Short mmCIF file of C-alpha atoms and ligand atoms in Angstrom, two decimals:
data_model
loop_
_atom_site.label_atom_id
_atom_site.label_comp_id
_atom_site.label_asym_id
_atom_site.label_seq_id
_atom_site.Cartn_x
_atom_site.Cartn_y
_atom_site.Cartn_z
CA UNK A 412 73.54 -123.47 -107.86
CA UNK A 413 75.78 -121.37 -110.14
CA UNK A 414 73.62 -118.29 -109.69
CA UNK A 415 73.82 -118.72 -105.96
CA UNK A 416 77.60 -118.98 -106.08
CA UNK A 417 77.79 -115.75 -108.07
CA UNK A 418 75.84 -113.88 -105.44
CA UNK A 419 77.99 -115.11 -102.53
CA UNK A 420 81.27 -114.09 -104.18
CA UNK A 421 80.09 -110.47 -104.49
CA UNK A 422 82.15 -108.33 -102.12
CA UNK A 423 80.03 -106.44 -99.58
CA UNK A 424 81.65 -103.19 -98.37
CA UNK A 425 81.76 -104.56 -94.80
CA UNK A 426 84.52 -106.95 -95.89
CA UNK A 427 86.90 -104.00 -96.33
CA UNK A 428 87.18 -102.64 -92.81
CA UNK A 429 88.17 -99.06 -92.07
CA UNK A 430 87.65 -97.94 -88.49
CA UNK A 431 86.27 -100.67 -86.21
CA UNK A 432 82.91 -99.84 -84.67
CA UNK A 433 83.70 -101.82 -81.53
CA UNK A 434 87.16 -102.38 -80.04
CA UNK A 435 87.57 -104.67 -77.01
CA UNK A 436 90.81 -104.80 -75.02
CA UNK A 437 92.26 -107.47 -72.74
CA UNK A 438 94.34 -105.12 -70.59
CA UNK A 439 97.08 -107.51 -69.49
CA UNK A 440 100.57 -107.08 -68.08
CA UNK A 441 100.17 -104.80 -65.05
CA UNK A 442 101.90 -107.32 -62.78
CA UNK A 443 104.89 -107.76 -65.11
CA UNK A 444 105.16 -103.99 -65.53
CA UNK A 445 105.44 -103.60 -61.74
CA UNK A 446 107.85 -106.50 -61.43
CA UNK A 447 110.18 -104.93 -64.00
CA UNK A 448 110.34 -101.75 -61.94
CA UNK A 449 110.84 -103.64 -58.68
CA UNK A 450 107.41 -102.47 -57.46
CA UNK A 451 104.52 -104.40 -55.86
CA UNK A 452 101.87 -105.76 -58.28
CA UNK A 453 99.31 -103.22 -57.08
CA UNK A 454 101.56 -100.39 -58.32
CA UNK A 455 101.21 -101.97 -61.76
CA UNK A 456 97.44 -102.05 -61.42
CA UNK A 457 97.49 -98.38 -60.42
CA UNK A 458 99.62 -97.50 -63.47
CA UNK A 459 97.33 -99.59 -65.69
CA UNK A 460 94.24 -97.90 -64.29
CA UNK A 461 95.59 -94.42 -64.90
CA UNK A 462 96.26 -95.37 -68.52
CA UNK A 463 92.56 -95.93 -69.13
CA UNK A 464 91.32 -92.35 -69.49
CA UNK A 465 93.82 -91.40 -72.20
CA UNK A 466 93.14 -94.62 -74.11
CA UNK A 467 89.40 -93.86 -74.10
CA UNK A 468 90.18 -90.43 -75.60
CA UNK A 469 92.46 -91.88 -78.29
CA UNK A 470 89.87 -94.41 -79.48
CA UNK A 471 87.07 -91.84 -79.37
CA UNK A 472 89.22 -89.45 -81.46
CA UNK A 473 89.76 -92.20 -84.04
CA UNK A 474 85.99 -92.57 -84.43
CA UNK A 475 85.47 -95.84 -82.53
CA UNK A 476 81.90 -96.03 -81.16
CA UNK A 477 82.16 -98.85 -78.59
CA UNK A 478 85.13 -99.65 -76.37
CA UNK A 479 85.07 -102.65 -74.02
CA UNK A 480 87.79 -102.96 -71.39
CA UNK A 481 88.42 -106.28 -69.63
CA UNK A 482 89.34 -105.20 -66.13
CA UNK A 483 88.60 -108.22 -63.89
CA UNK A 484 87.67 -111.76 -64.89
CA UNK A 485 85.53 -114.27 -63.00
CA UNK A 486 88.80 -116.20 -62.52
CA UNK A 487 90.64 -113.20 -61.04
CA UNK A 488 88.82 -113.79 -57.70
CA UNK A 489 91.33 -116.62 -57.23
CA UNK A 490 94.20 -114.13 -56.85
CA UNK A 491 95.61 -113.38 -53.38
CA UNK A 492 93.14 -111.52 -51.14
CA UNK A 493 95.14 -108.32 -50.90
CA UNK A 494 95.39 -108.09 -54.71
CA UNK A 495 91.63 -108.61 -55.13
CA UNK A 496 90.92 -106.01 -52.43
CA UNK A 497 93.34 -103.62 -54.14
CA UNK A 498 91.63 -104.07 -57.52
CA UNK A 499 88.18 -103.48 -55.98
CA UNK A 500 89.41 -100.36 -54.28
CA UNK A 501 90.98 -99.08 -57.52
CA UNK A 502 87.63 -99.57 -59.25
CA UNK A 503 86.00 -97.49 -56.50
CA UNK A 504 88.60 -94.74 -56.97
CA UNK A 505 88.15 -94.67 -60.74
CA UNK A 506 84.38 -94.36 -60.43
CA UNK A 507 84.79 -91.54 -57.91
CA UNK A 508 87.41 -89.66 -59.95
CA UNK A 509 86.38 -90.30 -63.57
CA UNK A 510 82.58 -90.50 -63.77
CA UNK A 511 82.01 -86.73 -64.01
CA UNK A 512 84.75 -86.33 -66.58
CA UNK A 513 83.36 -89.20 -68.72
CA UNK A 514 79.91 -87.63 -68.46
CA UNK A 515 81.33 -84.28 -69.68
CA UNK A 516 82.92 -86.12 -72.62
CA UNK A 517 79.44 -87.47 -73.51
CA UNK A 518 80.58 -91.07 -72.80
CA UNK A 519 77.87 -93.64 -71.99
CA UNK A 520 79.13 -96.16 -69.45
CA UNK A 521 77.92 -99.78 -69.41
CA UNK A 522 78.87 -102.56 -67.03
CA UNK A 523 79.29 -106.04 -68.46
CA UNK A 524 79.53 -108.92 -66.04
CA UNK A 525 78.18 -109.61 -62.58
CA UNK A 526 77.50 -106.93 -60.01
CA UNK A 527 76.12 -109.16 -57.23
CA UNK A 528 79.52 -110.25 -55.90
CA UNK A 529 80.89 -106.70 -55.54
CA UNK A 530 80.71 -104.80 -52.21
CA UNK A 531 77.31 -103.07 -51.78
CA UNK A 532 78.70 -99.53 -51.77
CA UNK A 533 80.63 -100.20 -54.97
CA UNK A 534 77.46 -101.60 -56.58
CA UNK A 535 75.56 -98.42 -55.64
CA UNK A 536 78.32 -96.20 -57.07
CA UNK A 537 78.34 -98.22 -60.29
CA UNK A 538 74.53 -97.93 -60.65
CA UNK A 539 74.79 -94.15 -60.08
CA UNK A 540 77.46 -93.84 -62.80
CA UNK A 541 75.40 -95.90 -65.24
CA UNK A 542 72.28 -93.83 -64.55
CA UNK A 543 74.15 -90.52 -64.90
CA UNK A 544 75.61 -91.37 -68.31
CA UNK A 545 72.87 -93.55 -69.79
CA UNK A 546 71.53 -90.93 -72.24
CA UNK A 547 74.94 -89.79 -73.49
CA UNK A 548 75.41 -90.12 -77.22
CA UNK A 549 79.20 -90.30 -77.63
CA UNK A 550 81.44 -93.35 -77.13
CA UNK A 551 79.89 -96.31 -75.29
CA UNK A 552 82.38 -97.58 -72.73
CA UNK A 553 81.73 -101.12 -71.47
CA UNK A 554 83.61 -102.02 -68.32
CA UNK A 555 84.00 -105.80 -68.01
CA UNK A 556 84.47 -106.29 -64.28
CA UNK A 557 83.70 -109.68 -62.74
CA UNK A 558 83.08 -110.76 -66.33
CA UNK A 559 83.47 -114.27 -67.71
CA UNK A 560 82.23 -115.48 -71.09
CA UNK A 561 81.11 -118.83 -69.72
CA UNK A 562 79.30 -117.22 -66.79
CA UNK A 563 77.56 -114.88 -69.24
CA UNK A 564 76.37 -117.77 -71.43
CA UNK A 565 75.11 -119.79 -68.45
CA UNK A 566 73.30 -116.78 -66.96
CA UNK A 567 71.66 -116.14 -70.36
CA UNK A 568 70.47 -119.75 -70.59
CA UNK A 569 69.11 -119.68 -67.02
CA UNK A 570 67.20 -116.46 -67.70
CA UNK A 571 65.75 -117.82 -70.96
CA UNK A 572 64.54 -120.92 -69.12
CA UNK A 573 63.03 -118.78 -66.33
CA UNK A 574 61.20 -116.79 -69.00
CA UNK A 575 59.85 -120.01 -70.50
CA UNK A 576 61.41 -119.42 -73.94
CA UNK A 577 60.70 -122.51 -76.03
CA UNK A 578 63.46 -124.12 -78.15
CA UNK A 579 61.98 -122.99 -81.49
CA UNK A 580 62.20 -119.36 -80.32
CA UNK A 581 65.89 -119.58 -79.44
CA UNK A 582 67.67 -117.68 -82.22
CA UNK A 583 71.00 -115.84 -82.26
CA UNK A 584 69.26 -112.50 -81.89
CA UNK A 585 67.08 -113.69 -78.97
CA UNK A 586 70.17 -115.12 -77.26
CA UNK A 587 72.02 -111.82 -77.81
CA UNK A 588 69.30 -110.05 -75.84
CA UNK A 589 70.07 -112.18 -72.79
CA UNK A 590 73.79 -111.43 -72.77
CA UNK A 591 75.48 -108.78 -70.60
CA UNK A 592 76.37 -107.08 -73.91
CA UNK A 593 72.79 -106.86 -75.14
CA UNK A 594 72.43 -103.99 -77.60
CA UNK A 595 76.19 -103.76 -78.17
CA UNK A 596 77.46 -104.90 -81.60
CA UNK A 597 80.02 -107.72 -81.61
CA UNK A 598 83.65 -106.54 -81.31
CA UNK A 599 85.33 -105.97 -84.68
CA UNK A 600 88.79 -105.87 -83.13
CA UNK A 601 90.07 -107.53 -79.94
CA UNK A 602 93.41 -106.26 -78.69
CA UNK A 603 95.46 -108.12 -76.10
CA UNK A 604 98.50 -106.53 -74.50
CA UNK A 605 101.47 -108.26 -72.81
CA UNK A 606 102.08 -111.00 -75.37
CA UNK A 607 99.69 -113.77 -74.36
CA UNK A 608 97.77 -115.39 -77.24
CA UNK A 609 94.54 -116.44 -75.56
CA UNK A 610 91.05 -115.15 -74.79
CA UNK A 611 91.02 -115.91 -71.05
CA UNK A 612 87.22 -116.27 -71.03
CA UNK A 613 86.59 -112.92 -72.75
CA UNK A 614 83.52 -112.39 -75.01
CA UNK A 615 83.36 -116.05 -76.07
CA UNK A 616 80.07 -115.73 -77.94
CA UNK A 617 80.63 -112.23 -79.31
CA UNK A 618 84.13 -112.87 -80.70
CA UNK A 619 83.01 -115.38 -83.38
CA UNK A 620 84.28 -113.14 -86.21
CA UNK A 621 86.45 -110.62 -84.36
CA UNK A 622 89.89 -109.74 -85.65
CA UNK A 623 92.68 -110.27 -83.12
CA UNK A 624 95.65 -108.01 -82.51
CA UNK A 625 98.26 -108.93 -79.91
CA UNK A 626 101.19 -106.81 -78.82
CA UNK A 627 103.98 -107.60 -76.36
CA UNK A 628 103.63 -104.08 -74.90
CA UNK A 629 102.44 -104.19 -71.29
CA UNK A 630 99.13 -102.43 -70.60
CA UNK A 631 100.53 -99.44 -68.62
CA UNK A 632 102.80 -98.67 -71.63
CA UNK A 633 100.06 -99.01 -74.27
CA UNK A 634 99.94 -95.48 -75.74
CA UNK A 635 98.62 -93.44 -78.70
CA UNK A 636 101.25 -94.93 -80.99
CA UNK A 637 100.10 -98.46 -80.06
CA UNK A 638 96.49 -97.46 -80.69
CA UNK A 639 97.42 -96.23 -84.16
CA UNK A 640 99.37 -99.43 -84.93
CA UNK A 641 96.45 -101.63 -83.87
CA UNK A 642 93.99 -99.63 -85.99
CA UNK A 643 96.39 -99.69 -88.98
CA UNK A 644 96.72 -103.47 -88.66
CA UNK A 645 92.93 -103.76 -88.62
CA UNK A 646 92.63 -101.72 -91.84
CA UNK A 647 94.78 -104.30 -93.64
CA UNK A 648 92.65 -107.26 -92.62
CA UNK A 649 90.22 -108.88 -95.03
CA UNK A 650 87.15 -110.00 -93.16
CA UNK A 651 85.63 -112.87 -95.06
CA UNK A 652 82.89 -114.08 -92.68
CA UNK A 653 83.16 -117.49 -94.30
CA UNK A 654 82.67 -116.18 -97.84
CA UNK A 655 84.92 -116.20 -100.88
CA UNK A 656 86.40 -112.83 -101.83
CA UNK A 657 87.21 -111.76 -105.38
CA UNK A 658 90.43 -109.81 -104.74
C1 LIG B 1007 95.96 -107.47 -65.92
O1 LIG B 1007 97.27 -107.52 -65.45
C2 LIG B 1007 94.99 -107.00 -64.89
C3 LIG B 1007 94.12 -108.05 -64.34
C4 LIG B 1007 94.05 -109.27 -64.78
C5 LIG B 1007 93.28 -107.68 -63.22
P1 LIG B 1007 97.86 -108.80 -64.70
O2 LIG B 1007 97.73 -108.57 -63.22
O3 LIG B 1007 97.26 -110.04 -65.18
O4 LIG B 1007 99.37 -108.70 -65.12
P2 LIG B 1007 100.37 -109.90 -65.38
O5 LIG B 1007 99.75 -110.78 -66.42
O6 LIG B 1007 100.53 -110.61 -64.07
O7 LIG B 1007 101.62 -109.24 -65.85
C1 LIG B 1008 92.84 -111.64 -68.42
O1 LIG B 1008 94.12 -111.54 -67.86
C2 LIG B 1008 91.86 -110.89 -67.58
C3 LIG B 1008 91.98 -109.43 -67.59
C4 LIG B 1008 92.83 -108.72 -68.29
C5 LIG B 1008 91.06 -108.75 -66.73
P1 LIG B 1008 94.68 -112.68 -66.90
O2 LIG B 1008 96.06 -112.24 -66.54
O3 LIG B 1008 93.75 -112.95 -65.79
O4 LIG B 1008 94.71 -113.93 -67.87
P2 LIG B 1008 95.57 -115.27 -67.80
O5 LIG B 1008 95.46 -115.78 -66.39
O6 LIG B 1008 96.98 -114.92 -68.14
O7 LIG B 1008 94.95 -116.16 -68.83
MG1 LIG B 1009 97.80 -111.35 -66.65
#
């Protein structure tokens, strides 16, 4: 018993984080940003969308390997029709305008979430973008669009049942392979902008040991300085993973 205790108090290097391997962001506050400028909500979504390319660059320059951006939740379908249509059309614009540039930056794009409820043309454009960038070796960018953590878990369970997986073969690593994020390491750091302190159905399974960082800054104003502050905060965390640390 004592010997065992000794071994679990030893400090593995992973408990002293430096740069997170995977950062996931809940990009919130576009509506409030627009409201503050007396603009319609969609103007906020446009400003938020144009912030994305520079943020990708900042995180890539800091050495982050995986970046997941929460762009549209399974609950966001309940927003007014014109807002949902506007968000879908912004996604179409981004794919059209940014895919080539991401490809040139060696970024590999992944989609996490459902594709089946998106308009057919948008689905085709997404598949083309994924195929074009699939062999890139730089940053992996996961776009969470029509993503919900509960939906992801239910879909994984349904697929395991369809495949006839028996209970004794259900392990964490088997389950991971049925998630939209299969092959992507769990997020080390989850950032939420715009002040809310909740997950809003984001990466429920994957966030078991993620570090959280919340800022009141609205997403369109989240800049290089904010990126640095979030990464600095992460460096000062002590990730215990349930163990006892010596320091
Ligand atoms: C985040 O901004 C974008 C989406 C959820 C699609 P919001 O639209 O939620 O902005 P607020 O929270 O109303 O300010
Ligand atoms: C979370 O923001 C979803 C995205 C950023 C895509 P919401 O604005 O939808 O979250 P709630 O409604 O405040 O929880
Ligand atoms: Mg919001």
